[in-house]
PDB file of C-alpha atoms in Angstrom:
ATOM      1  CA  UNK K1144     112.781 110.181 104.210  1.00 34.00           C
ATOM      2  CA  UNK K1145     111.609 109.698 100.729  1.00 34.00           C
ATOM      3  CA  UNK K1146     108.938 111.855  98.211  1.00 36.00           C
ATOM      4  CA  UNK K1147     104.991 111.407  98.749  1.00 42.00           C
ATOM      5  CA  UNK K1148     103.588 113.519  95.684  1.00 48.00           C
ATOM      6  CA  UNK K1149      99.831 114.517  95.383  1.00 52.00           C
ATOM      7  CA  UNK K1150      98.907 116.854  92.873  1.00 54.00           C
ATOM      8  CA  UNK K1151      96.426 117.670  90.128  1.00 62.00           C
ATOM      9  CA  UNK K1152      95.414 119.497  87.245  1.00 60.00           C
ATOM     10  CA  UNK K1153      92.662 121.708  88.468  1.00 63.00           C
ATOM     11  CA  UNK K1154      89.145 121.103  85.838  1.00 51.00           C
ATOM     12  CA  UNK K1155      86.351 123.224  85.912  1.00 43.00           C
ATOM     13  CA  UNK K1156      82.551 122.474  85.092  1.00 34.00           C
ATOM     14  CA  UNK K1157      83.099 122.083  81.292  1.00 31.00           C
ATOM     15  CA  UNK K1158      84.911 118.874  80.011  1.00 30.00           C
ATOM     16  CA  UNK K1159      88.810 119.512  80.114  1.00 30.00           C
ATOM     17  CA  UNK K1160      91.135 116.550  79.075  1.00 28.00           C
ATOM     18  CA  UNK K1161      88.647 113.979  79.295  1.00 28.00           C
ATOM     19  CA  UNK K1162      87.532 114.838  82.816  1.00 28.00           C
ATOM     20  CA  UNK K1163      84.571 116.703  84.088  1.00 29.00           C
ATOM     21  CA  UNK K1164      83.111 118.185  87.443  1.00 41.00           C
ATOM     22  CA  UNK K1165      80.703 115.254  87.194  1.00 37.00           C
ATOM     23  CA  UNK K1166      83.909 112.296  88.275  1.00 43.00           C
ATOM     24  CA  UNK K1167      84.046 111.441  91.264  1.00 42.00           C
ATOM     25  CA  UNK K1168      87.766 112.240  91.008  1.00 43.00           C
ATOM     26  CA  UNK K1169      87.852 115.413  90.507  1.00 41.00           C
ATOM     27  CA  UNK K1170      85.067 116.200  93.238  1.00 43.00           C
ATOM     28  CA  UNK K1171      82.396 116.998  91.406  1.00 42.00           C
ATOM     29  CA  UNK K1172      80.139 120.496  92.000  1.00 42.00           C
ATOM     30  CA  UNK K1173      78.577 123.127  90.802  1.00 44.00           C
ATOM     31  CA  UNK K1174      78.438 127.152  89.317  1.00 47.00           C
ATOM     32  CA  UNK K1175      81.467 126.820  87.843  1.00 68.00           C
ATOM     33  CA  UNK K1176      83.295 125.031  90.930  1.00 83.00           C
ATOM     34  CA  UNK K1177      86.986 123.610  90.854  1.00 89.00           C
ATOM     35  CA  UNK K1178      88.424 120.483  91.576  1.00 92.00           C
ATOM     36  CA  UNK K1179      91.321 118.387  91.543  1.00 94.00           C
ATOM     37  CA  UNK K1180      92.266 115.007  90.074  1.00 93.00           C
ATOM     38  CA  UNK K1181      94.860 113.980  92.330  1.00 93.00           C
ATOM     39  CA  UNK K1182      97.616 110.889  92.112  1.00 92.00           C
ATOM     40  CA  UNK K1183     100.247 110.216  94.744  1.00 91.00           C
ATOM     41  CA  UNK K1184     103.680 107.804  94.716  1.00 90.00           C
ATOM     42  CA  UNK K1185     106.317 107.267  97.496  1.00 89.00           C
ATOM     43  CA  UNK K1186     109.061 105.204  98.228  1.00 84.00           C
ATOM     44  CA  UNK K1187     110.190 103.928 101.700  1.00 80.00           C
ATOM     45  CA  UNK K1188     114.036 103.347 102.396  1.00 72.00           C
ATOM     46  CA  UNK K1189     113.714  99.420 102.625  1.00 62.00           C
ATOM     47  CA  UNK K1190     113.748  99.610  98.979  1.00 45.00           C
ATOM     48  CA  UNK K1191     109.866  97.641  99.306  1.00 48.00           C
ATOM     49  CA  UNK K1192     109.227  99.667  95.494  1.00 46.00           C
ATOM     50  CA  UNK K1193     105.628 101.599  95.828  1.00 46.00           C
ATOM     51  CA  UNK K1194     105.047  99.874  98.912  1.00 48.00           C
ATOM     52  CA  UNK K1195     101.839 101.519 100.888  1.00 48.00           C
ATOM     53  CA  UNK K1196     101.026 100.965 104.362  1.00 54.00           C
ATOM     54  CA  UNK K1197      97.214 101.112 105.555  1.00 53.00           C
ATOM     55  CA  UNK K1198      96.576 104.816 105.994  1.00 54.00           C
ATOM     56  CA  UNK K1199      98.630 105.855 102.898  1.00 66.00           C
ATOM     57  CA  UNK K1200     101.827 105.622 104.170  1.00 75.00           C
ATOM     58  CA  UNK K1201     104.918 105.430 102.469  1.00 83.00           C
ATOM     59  CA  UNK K1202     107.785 104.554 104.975  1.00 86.00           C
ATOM     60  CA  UNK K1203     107.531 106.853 107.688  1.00 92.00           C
ATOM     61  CA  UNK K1204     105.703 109.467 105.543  1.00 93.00           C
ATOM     62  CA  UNK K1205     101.830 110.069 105.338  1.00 94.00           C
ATOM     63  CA  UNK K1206      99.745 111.527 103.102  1.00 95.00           C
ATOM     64  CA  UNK K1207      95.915 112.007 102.610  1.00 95.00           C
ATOM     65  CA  UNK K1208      93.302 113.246 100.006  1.00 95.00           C
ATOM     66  CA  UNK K1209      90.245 114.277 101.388  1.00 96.00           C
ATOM     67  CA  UNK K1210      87.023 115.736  99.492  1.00 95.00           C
ATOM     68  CA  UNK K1211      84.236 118.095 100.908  1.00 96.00           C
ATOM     69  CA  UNK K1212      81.859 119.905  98.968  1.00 94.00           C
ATOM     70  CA  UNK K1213      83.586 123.138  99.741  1.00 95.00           C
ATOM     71  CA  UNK K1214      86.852 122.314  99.059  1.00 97.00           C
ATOM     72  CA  UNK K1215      89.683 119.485  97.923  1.00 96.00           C
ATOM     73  CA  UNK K1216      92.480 119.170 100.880  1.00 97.00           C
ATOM     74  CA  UNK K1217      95.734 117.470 100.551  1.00 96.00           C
ATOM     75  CA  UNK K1218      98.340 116.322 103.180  1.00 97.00           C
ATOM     76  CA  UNK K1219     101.711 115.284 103.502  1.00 96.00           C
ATOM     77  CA  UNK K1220     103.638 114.358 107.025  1.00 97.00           C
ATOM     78  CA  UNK K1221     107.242 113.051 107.355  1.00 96.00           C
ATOM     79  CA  UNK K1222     107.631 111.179 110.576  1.00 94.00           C
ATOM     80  CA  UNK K1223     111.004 111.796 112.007  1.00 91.00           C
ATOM     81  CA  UNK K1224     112.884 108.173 111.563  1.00 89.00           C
ATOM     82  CA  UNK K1225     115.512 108.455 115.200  1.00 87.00           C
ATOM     83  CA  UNK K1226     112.709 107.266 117.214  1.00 90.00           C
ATOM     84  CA  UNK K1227     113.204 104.092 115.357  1.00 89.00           C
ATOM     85  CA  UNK K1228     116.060 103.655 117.634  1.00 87.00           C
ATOM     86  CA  UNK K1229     113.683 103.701 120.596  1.00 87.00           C
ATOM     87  CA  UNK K1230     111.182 101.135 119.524  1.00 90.00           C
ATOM     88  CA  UNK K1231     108.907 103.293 118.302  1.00 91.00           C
ATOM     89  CA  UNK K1232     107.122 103.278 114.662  1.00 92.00           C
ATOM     90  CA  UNK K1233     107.919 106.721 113.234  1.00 92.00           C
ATOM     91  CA  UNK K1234     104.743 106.216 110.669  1.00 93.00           C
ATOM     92  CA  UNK K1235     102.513 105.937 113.175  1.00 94.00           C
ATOM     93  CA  UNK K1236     102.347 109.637 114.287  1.00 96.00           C
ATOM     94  CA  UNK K1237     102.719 110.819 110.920  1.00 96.00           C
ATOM     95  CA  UNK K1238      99.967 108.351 109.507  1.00 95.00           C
ATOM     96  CA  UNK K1239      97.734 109.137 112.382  1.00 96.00           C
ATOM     97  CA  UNK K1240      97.987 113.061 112.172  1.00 97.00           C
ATOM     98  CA  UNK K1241      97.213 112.673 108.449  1.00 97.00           C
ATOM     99  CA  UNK K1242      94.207 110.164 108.601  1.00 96.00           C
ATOM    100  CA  UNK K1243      92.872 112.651 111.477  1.00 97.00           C
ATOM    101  CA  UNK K1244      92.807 115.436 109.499  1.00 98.00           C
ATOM    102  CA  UNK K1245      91.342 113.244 106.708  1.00 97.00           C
ATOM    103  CA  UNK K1246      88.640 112.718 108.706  1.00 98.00           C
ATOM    104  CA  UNK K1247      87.739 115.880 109.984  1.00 98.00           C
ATOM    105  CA  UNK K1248      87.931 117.562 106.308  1.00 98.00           C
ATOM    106  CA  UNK K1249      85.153 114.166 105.519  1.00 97.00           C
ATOM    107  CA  UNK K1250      82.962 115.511 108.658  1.00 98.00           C
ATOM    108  CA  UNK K1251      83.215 119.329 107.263  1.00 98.00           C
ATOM    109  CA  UNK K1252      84.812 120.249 110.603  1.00 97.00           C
ATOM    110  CA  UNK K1253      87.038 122.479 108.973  1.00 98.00           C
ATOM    111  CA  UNK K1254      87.001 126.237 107.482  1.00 98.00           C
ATOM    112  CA  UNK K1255      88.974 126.231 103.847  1.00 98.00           C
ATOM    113  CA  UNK K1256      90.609 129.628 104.244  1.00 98.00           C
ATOM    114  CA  UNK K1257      92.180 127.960 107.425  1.00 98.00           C
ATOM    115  CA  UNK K1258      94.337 124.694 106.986  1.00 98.00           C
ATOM    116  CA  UNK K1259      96.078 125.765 110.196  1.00 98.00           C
ATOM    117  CA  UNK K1260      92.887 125.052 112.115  1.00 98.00           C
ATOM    118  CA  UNK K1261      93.044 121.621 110.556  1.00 98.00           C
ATOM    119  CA  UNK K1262      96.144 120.414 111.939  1.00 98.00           C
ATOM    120  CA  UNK K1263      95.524 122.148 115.199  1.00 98.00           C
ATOM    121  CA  UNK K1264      92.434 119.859 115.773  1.00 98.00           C
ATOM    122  CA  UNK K1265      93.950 116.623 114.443  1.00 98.00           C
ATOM    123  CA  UNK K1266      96.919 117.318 116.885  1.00 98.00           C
ATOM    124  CA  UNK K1267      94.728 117.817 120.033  1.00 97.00           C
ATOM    125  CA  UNK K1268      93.308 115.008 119.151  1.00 97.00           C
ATOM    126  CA  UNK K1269      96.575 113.231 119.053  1.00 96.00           C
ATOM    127  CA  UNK K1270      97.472 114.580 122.045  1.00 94.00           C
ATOM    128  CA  UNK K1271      94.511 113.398 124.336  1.00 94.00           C
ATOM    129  CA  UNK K1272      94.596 110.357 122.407  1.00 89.00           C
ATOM    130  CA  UNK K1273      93.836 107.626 125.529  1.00 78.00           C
ATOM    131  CA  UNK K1274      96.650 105.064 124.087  1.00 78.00           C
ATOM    132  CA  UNK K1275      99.673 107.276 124.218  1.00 81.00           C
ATOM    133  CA  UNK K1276     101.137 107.756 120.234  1.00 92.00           C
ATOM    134  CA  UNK K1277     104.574 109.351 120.443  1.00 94.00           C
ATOM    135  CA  UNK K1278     106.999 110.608 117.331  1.00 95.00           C
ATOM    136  CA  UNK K1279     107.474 114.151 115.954  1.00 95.00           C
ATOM    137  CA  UNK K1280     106.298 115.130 112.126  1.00 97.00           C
ATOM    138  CA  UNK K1281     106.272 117.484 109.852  1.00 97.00           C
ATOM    139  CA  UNK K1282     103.220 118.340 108.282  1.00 98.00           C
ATOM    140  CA  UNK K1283     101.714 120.355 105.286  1.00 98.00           C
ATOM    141  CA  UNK K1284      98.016 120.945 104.785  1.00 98.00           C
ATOM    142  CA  UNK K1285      96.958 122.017 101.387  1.00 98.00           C
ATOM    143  CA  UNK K1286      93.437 123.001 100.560  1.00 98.00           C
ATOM    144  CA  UNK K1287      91.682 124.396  97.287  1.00 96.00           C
ATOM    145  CA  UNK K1288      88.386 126.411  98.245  1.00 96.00           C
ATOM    146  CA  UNK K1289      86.166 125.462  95.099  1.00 92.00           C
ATOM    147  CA  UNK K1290      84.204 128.309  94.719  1.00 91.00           C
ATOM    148  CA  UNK K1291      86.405 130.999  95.334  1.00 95.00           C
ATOM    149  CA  UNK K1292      89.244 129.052  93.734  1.00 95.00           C
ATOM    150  CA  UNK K1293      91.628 130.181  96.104  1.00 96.00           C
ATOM    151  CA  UNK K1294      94.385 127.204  97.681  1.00 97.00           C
ATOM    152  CA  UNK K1295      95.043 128.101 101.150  1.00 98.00           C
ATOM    153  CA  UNK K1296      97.975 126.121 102.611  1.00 98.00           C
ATOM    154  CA  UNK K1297      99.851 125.586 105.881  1.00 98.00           C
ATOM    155  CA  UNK K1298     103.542 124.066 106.406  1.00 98.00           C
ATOM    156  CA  UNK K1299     105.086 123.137 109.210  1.00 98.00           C
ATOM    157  CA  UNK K1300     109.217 122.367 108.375  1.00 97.00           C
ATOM    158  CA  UNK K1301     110.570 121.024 105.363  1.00 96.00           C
ATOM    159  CA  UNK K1302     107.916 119.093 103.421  1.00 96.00           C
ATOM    160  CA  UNK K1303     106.010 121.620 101.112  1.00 97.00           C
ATOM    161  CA  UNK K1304     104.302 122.194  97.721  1.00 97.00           C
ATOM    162  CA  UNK K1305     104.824 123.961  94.637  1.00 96.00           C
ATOM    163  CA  UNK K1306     102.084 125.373  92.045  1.00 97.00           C
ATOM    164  CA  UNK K1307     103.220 125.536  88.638  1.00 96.00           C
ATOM    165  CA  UNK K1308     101.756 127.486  86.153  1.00 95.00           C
ATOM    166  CA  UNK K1309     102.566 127.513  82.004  1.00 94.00           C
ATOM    167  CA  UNK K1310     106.023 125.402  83.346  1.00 95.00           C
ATOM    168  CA  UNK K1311     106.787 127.780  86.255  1.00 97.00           C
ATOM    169  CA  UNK K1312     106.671 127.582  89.737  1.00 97.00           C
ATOM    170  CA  UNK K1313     104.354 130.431  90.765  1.00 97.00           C
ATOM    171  CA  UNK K1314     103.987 129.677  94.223  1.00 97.00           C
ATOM    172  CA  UNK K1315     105.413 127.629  96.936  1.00 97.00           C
ATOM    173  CA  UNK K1316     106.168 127.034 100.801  1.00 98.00           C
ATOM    174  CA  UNK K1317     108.927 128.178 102.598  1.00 96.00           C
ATOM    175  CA  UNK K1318     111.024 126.052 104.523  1.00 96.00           C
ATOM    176  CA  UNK K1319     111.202 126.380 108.081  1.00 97.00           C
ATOM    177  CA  UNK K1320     114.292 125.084 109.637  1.00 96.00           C
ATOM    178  CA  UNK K1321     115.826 125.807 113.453  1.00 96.00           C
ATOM    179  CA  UNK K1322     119.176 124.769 111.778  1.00 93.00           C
ATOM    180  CA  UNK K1323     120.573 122.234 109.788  1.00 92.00           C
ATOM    181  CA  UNK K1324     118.563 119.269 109.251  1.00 91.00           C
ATOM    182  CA  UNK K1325     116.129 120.536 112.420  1.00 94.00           C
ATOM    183  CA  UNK K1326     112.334 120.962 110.856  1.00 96.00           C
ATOM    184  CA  UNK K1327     110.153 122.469 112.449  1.00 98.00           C
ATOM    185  CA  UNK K1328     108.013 119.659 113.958  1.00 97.00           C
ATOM    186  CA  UNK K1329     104.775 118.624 115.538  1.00 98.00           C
ATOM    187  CA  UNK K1330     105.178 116.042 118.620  1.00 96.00           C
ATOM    188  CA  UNK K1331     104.712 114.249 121.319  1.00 95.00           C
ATOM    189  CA  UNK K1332     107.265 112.555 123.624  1.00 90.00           C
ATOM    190  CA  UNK K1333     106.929 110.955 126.877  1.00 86.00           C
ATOM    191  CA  UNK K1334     106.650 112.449 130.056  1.00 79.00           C
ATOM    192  CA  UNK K1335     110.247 112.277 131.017  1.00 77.00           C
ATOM    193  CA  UNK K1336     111.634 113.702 127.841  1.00 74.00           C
ATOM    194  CA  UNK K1337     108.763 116.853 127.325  1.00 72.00           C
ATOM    195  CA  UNK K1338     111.192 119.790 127.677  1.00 73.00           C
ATOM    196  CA  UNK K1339     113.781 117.977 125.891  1.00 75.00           C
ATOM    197  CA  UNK K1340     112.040 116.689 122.708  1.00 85.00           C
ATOM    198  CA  UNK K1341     111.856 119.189 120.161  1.00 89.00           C
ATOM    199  CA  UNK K1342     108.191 120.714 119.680  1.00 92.00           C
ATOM    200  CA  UNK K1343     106.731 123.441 117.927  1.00 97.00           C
ATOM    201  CA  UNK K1344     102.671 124.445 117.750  1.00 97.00           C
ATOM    202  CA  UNK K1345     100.497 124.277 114.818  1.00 98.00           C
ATOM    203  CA  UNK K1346     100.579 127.644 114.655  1.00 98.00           C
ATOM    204  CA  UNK K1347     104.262 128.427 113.497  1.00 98.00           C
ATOM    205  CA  UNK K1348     103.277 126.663 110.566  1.00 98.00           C
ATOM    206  CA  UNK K1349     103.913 129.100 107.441  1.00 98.00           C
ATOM    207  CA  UNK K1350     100.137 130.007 106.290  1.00 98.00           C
ATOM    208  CA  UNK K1351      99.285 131.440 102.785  1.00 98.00           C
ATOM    209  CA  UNK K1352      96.925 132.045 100.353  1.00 98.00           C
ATOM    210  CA  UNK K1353      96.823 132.073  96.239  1.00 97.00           C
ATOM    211  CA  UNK K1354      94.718 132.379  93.508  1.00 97.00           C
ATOM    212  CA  UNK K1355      94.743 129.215  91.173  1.00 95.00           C
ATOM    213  CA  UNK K1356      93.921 129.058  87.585  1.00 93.00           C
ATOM    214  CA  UNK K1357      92.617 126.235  85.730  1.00 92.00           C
ATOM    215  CA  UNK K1358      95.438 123.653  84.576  1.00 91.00           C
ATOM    216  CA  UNK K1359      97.573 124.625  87.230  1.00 94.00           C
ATOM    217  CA  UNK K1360      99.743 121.807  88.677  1.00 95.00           C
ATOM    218  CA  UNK K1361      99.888 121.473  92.369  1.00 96.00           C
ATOM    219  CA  UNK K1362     102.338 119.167  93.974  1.00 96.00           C
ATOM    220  CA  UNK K1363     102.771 118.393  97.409  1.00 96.00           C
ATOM    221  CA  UNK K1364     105.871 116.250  98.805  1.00 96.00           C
ATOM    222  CA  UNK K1365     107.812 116.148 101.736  1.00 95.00           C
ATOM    223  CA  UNK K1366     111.318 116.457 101.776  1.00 94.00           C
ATOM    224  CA  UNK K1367     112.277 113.130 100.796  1.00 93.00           C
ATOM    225  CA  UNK K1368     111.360 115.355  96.804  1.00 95.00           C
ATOM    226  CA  UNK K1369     112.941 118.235  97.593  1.00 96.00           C
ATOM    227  CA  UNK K1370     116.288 117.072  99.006  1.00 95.00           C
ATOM    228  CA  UNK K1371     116.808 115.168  96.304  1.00 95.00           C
ATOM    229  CA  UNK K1372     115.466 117.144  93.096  1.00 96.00           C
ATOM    230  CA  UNK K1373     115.608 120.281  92.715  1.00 97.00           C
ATOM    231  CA  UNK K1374     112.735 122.387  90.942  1.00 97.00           C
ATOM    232  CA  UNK K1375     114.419 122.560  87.265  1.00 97.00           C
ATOM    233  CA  UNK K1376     114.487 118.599  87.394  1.00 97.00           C
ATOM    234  CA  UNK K1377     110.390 118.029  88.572  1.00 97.00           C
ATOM    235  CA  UNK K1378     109.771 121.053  86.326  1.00 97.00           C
ATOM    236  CA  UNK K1379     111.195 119.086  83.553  1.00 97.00           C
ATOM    237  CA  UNK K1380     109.078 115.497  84.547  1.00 95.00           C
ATOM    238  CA  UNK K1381     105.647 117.839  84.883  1.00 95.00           C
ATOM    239  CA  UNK K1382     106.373 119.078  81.297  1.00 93.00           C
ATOM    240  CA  UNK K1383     105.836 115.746  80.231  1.00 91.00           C
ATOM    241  CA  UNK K1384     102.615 115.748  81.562  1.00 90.00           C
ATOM    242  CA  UNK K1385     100.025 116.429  78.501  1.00 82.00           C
ATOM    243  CA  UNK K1386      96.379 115.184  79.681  1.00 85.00           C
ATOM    244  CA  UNK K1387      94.582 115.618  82.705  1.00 85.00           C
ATOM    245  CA  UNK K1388      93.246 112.526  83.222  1.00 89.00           C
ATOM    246  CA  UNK K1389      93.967 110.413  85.912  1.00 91.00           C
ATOM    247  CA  UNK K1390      96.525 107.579  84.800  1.00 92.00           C
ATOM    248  CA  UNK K1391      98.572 110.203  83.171  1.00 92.00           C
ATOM    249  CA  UNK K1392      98.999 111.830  86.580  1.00 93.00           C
ATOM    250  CA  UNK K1393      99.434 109.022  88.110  1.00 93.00           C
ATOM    251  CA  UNK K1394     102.357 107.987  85.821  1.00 93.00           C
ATOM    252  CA  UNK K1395     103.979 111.446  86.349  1.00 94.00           C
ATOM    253  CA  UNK K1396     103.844 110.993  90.078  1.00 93.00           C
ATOM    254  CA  UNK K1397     105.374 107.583  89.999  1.00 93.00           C
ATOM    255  CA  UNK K1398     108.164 108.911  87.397  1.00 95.00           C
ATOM    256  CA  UNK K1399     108.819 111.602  89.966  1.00 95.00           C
ATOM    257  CA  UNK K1400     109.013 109.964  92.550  1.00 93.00           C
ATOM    258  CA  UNK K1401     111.208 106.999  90.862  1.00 93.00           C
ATOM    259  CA  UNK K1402     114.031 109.637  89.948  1.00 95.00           C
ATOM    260  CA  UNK K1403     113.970 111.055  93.487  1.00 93.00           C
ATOM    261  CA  UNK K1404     114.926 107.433  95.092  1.00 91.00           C
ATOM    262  CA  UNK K1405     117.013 106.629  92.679  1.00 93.00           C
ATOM    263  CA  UNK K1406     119.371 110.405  93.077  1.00 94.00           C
ATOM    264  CA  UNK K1407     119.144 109.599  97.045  1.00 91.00           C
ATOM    265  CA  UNK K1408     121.124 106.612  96.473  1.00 90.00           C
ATOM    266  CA  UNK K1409     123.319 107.779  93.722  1.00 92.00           C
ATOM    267  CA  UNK K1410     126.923 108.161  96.122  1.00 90.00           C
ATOM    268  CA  UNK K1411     127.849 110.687  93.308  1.00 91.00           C
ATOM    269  CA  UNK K1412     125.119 113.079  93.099  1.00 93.00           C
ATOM    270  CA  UNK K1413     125.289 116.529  94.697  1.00 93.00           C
ATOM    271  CA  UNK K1414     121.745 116.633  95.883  1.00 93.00           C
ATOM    272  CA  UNK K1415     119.928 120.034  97.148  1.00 92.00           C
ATOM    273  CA  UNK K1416     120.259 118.049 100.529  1.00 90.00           C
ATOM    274  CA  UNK K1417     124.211 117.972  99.829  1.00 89.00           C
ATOM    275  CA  UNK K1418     124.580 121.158  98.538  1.00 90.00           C
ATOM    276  CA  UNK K1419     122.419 122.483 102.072  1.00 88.00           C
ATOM    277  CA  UNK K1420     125.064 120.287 103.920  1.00 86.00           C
ATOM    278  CA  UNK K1421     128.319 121.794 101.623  1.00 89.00           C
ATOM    279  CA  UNK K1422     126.814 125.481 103.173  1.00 85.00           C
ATOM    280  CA  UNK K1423     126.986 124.109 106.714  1.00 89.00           C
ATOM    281  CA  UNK K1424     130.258 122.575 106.764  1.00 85.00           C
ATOM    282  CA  UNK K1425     129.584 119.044 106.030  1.00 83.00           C
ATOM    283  CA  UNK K1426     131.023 116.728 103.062  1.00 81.00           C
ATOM    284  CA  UNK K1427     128.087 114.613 102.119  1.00 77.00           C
ATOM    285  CA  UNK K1428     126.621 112.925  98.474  1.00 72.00           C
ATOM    286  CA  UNK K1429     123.359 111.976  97.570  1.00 66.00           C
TER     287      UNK K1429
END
C-alpha cells in the first residue's frame, strides 16, 4: 500500500492565486459557488516511480476526481494486495469501485450531502457485475457541495482525509479498524469463500459533514500516507504550499507522496504503522 493524494485549495468566484471559477479546473459556477483545484501522486511498491495505470491507479490503489455542477467529489480505494497470492489483480476492484463512482457523480446520480449513497450504488453495481470482479477495498468518498460549501465525506477503514485550515488539521476521518491491520472493507469473494472473506456494507462507513472555508486544504490518501507520515510531517510539506494554482499543487502532492515511499522503505524509521504495531505486540520498522 502506498499514498494516492488529491486535494485542493478551495477558490471562490473572484480571482484567488491566479485561478478563477471560470477554469475548468476548479469547476467553474456561479453566485458565489466553490470549487476545487485538485492534483494527485502515488507510488506503487514495484518501485515503477509515478507510475499510473488506466483508471488512475497507483499500484493496487484507486483514486478519482469527478465534477458536477453541484458539487466536486474525490475518491480514494486501497485494494487489499493477499489476493495477489490467488491470481487475482488487487487494482482491479479498487480501480473499478472508483471509476464507478466517477461515473455516476458525471451522470448526477448522486445527492452531495450523501457520499454514502455513492459507494452503495457503485458497489451494487460491482456486485451484479455479469463478469465476476473479486478483491476487497477500502474506500473514501469525499464531496464538496458548492453552494452550500459544506464537504460531506464517507470512509470505509483506514484510507481517509484531512482538512487543514491556517496550518491545522481541523477536520478528519476516523479510522475504522476490526483489529490490527484489519480495515474495514468493501468485497466480493467467490462463492465458496462468502462467509469466510471479510465484508462489511457501505453503510458502516464513518459519514460526516463540515463547513469549509476558502483556502482550506483538503487531502485525501489512503493509508499507504498515513502509515508512513504522520500529520506534523504533511503539515510541514502543505506549509510549503504558497499559490493555488495548479502546478504548485501538483508539486506538493508529488513531494508528499515522494517522502511517504521513501520512510516505507527506510528499515530504521519508526513509522505511525510501526508505532500501531509496537502497541499490539509486534517489533516492526518502516
Amino acid at each position: 500500500m502506498f499514498s494516492v493524494l488529491s486535494y485542493g485549495r478551495l477558490v471562490a468566484r473572484a480571482v484567488l492565486g491566479g485561478l478563477s471559477q471560470t477554469d475548468p479546473r476548479a469547476g467553474g459556477g456561479g453566485g458565489g459557488d466553490y470549487g476545487l483545484v485538485t492534483a494527485g501522486c502515488g507510488f506503487g511498491k514495484d518501485f515503477r516511480k509515478g507510475l499510473l495505470k488506466k483508471g488512475a491507479c497507483y499500484g493496487d490503489d484507486a483514486c478519482f476526481v469527478a465534477r458536477h455542477r453541484s458539487a466536486d467529489v474525490l475518491g480514494v480505494a486501497d485494494g487489499v494486495g493477499g489476493w495477489r497470492d490467488y491470481g487475482v489483480d488487487p487494482s482491479q476492484f479498487s480501480g473499478t469501485l472508483m471509476r464507478t463512482c466517477e461515473r455516476l457523480v458525471k451522470e448526477g446520480r448522486f445527492v452531495p450531502s450523501n457520499p454514502i449513497g455513492i459507494l452503495t450504488t457503485s458497489y451494487c453495481e460491482l456486485l451484479q457485475n455479469k463478469v465476476p470482479l473479486l478483491g476487497n477495498s477500502t474506500a473514501c468518498i469525499v464531496v464538496l457541495d458548492r453552494t452550500s460549501h459544506r464537504l460531506h465525506t464517507a470512509n470505509l477503514g483506514d484510507s481517509g482525509f484531512l482538512v487543514v485550515r491556517g496550518g491545522e488539521v481541523v477536520h478528519r476521518s476516523d479510522e475504522q479498524q476490526h483489529y490490527f491491520n484489519t480495515p474495514f472493507q468493501l468485497s466480493i469473494a467467490p462463492p465458496e469463500a462468502e462467509g469466510v472473506v471479510l465484508s462489511d456494507s457501505p453503510d458502516a462507513a464513518d459519514s460526516t459533514s463540515f463547513d469549509v472555508q476558502l483556502g482550506d486544504i483538503i487531502l485525501t490518501a489512503t493509508d499507504g500516507l498515513f502509515d508512513n507520515m504522520p500529520d506534523y510531517m504533511i503539515l510541514q510539506e502543505l506549509k510549503k504550499l504558497k499559490n493555488s494554482n495548479y502546478e504548485s499543487i501538483q508539486q506538493t502532492a508529488r513531494s508528499i507522496a515522494e517522502q511517504a515511499h521513501e520512510l516505507a522503505y527506510d528499515p530504521n524509521y519508526m513509522s505511525p504503522f510501526a508505532q500501531f504495531a509496537c502497541d499490539n505486540g509486534l517489533n516492526v520498522r518502516g
